[in-house]
């Protein structure tokens, strides 16, 4: 003779099913977000944030910086501004040493 599941058992299995469905939905949303991110990157990669035209990589000292082919805007990647400033500070300090009394 099989007994009907108790209320606690039914609640347990309902909760388990809900958690599985929730996890599947989160994974699906994550995959969609990744796909959307990739598509946006393809659309905007090497495009000027100001006018949307193509960016061209140019050499500036030891860095490759991005210049807009249309509006001539200059765009830097993460960390490039700090490198430029640090290089310039070193040159400026060396220049000032020329005028200091030895």
Coordinates of C-alpha atoms in Angstrom, one line a residue:
X1 CA 0.0 0.0 0.0
X2 CA 1.5 3.4 -1.1
X3 CA 0.7 6.3 1.1
X4 CA 0.1 9.8 -0.3
X5 CA 3.2 12.0 0.2
X6 CA 3.0 14.2 3.3
X7 CA 2.6 17.9 3.0
X8 CA 6.3 18.3 4.0
X9 CA 7.4 15.9 1.3
X10 CA 5.3 17.7 -1.3
X11 CA 6.7 21.1 -0.2
X12 CA 10.3 19.7 -0.3
X13 CA 9.9 18.4 -3.9
X14 CA 8.2 21.6 -5.0
X15 CA 11.0 23.6 -3.5
X16 CA 13.6 21.4 -5.3
X17 CA 11.8 21.8 -8.6
X18 CA 11.6 25.6 -8.1
X19 CA 15.3 25.8 -7.3
X20 CA 16.2 23.8 -10.5
X21 CA 14.0 25.9 -12.6
X22 CA 15.4 29.1 -11.1
X23 CA 19.0 27.9 -11.7
X24 CA 18.2 27.0 -15.3
X25 CA 16.6 30.4 -15.9
X26 CA 19.7 32.2 -14.4
X27 CA 22.0 30.2 -16.6
X28 CA 19.8 31.0 -19.6
X29 CA 19.8 34.8 -18.7
X30 CA 23.6 34.7 -18.2
X31 CA 24.1 33.1 -21.7
X32 CA 21.9 35.7 -23.3
X33 CA 23.7 38.5 -21.6
X34 CA 27.1 37.1 -22.8
X35 CA 25.8 36.8 -26.3
X36 CA 24.4 40.4 -26.2
X37 CA 27.7 41.6 -24.8
X38 CA 29.6 39.9 -27.6
X39 CA 27.3 41.4 -30.3
X40 CA 27.6 44.9 -28.8
X41 CA 31.4 44.6 -28.8
X42 CA 31.4 43.5 -32.4
X43 CA 29.3 46.6 -33.3
X44 CA 31.3 49.1 -31.3
X45 CA 34.9 47.7 -31.5
X46 CA 37.3 50.3 -32.7
X47 CA 34.6 52.9 -33.2
X48 CA 34.8 56.4 -31.9
X49 CA 32.6 57.0 -28.8
X50 CA 31.9 60.6 -30.0
X51 CA 31.0 60.2 -33.7
X52 CA 30.9 56.4 -34.3
X53 CA 33.5 56.4 -37.1
X54 CA 36.5 54.1 -37.3
X55 CA 39.4 54.4 -34.9
X56 CA 43.0 54.0 -36.2
X57 CA 45.8 52.8 -34.0
X58 CA 48.7 55.2 -34.0
X59 CA 52.1 54.9 -32.3
X60 CA 52.8 57.3 -29.5
X61 CA 56.1 56.7 -27.9
X62 CA 55.9 53.0 -26.8
X63 CA 52.0 52.9 -26.8
X64 CA 49.4 52.3 -29.4
X65 CA 46.6 54.9 -28.9
X66 CA 43.4 55.2 -30.9
X67 CA 42.6 58.2 -33.1
X68 CA 39.3 58.8 -34.8
X69 CA 39.5 58.9 -38.6
X70 CA 36.7 61.5 -38.7
X71 CA 36.8 63.9 -35.7
X72 CA 40.5 63.3 -34.8
X73 CA 39.5 62.5 -31.2
X74 CA 42.2 60.6 -29.2
X75 CA 41.0 57.7 -27.1
X76 CA 43.1 55.8 -24.5
X77 CA 42.8 52.3 -23.2
X78 CA 42.9 51.6 -19.5
X79 CA 46.3 52.5 -18.0
X80 CA 47.6 54.4 -21.0
X81 CA 47.0 57.8 -19.5
X82 CA 49.0 56.9 -16.4
X83 CA 51.9 55.6 -18.5
X84 CA 51.9 58.9 -20.5
X85 CA 51.8 61.0 -17.3
X86 CA 54.6 58.9 -15.7
X87 CA 56.8 59.2 -18.7
X88 CA 56.2 63.0 -18.9
X89 CA 56.9 63.5 -15.2
X90 CA 60.3 61.7 -15.6
X91 CA 61.2 64.0 -18.5
X92 CA 60.0 67.1 -16.7
X93 CA 62.0 66.2 -13.6
X94 CA 65.1 65.7 -15.8
X95 CA 64.5 69.0 -17.5
X96 CA 64.2 70.8 -14.1
X97 CA 67.5 69.3 -12.9
X98 CA 69.2 71.3 -15.7
X99 CA 68.3 74.5 -13.8
X100 CA 69.1 73.4 -10.3
X101 CA 72.3 74.4 -8.6
X102 CA 74.7 71.5 -8.4

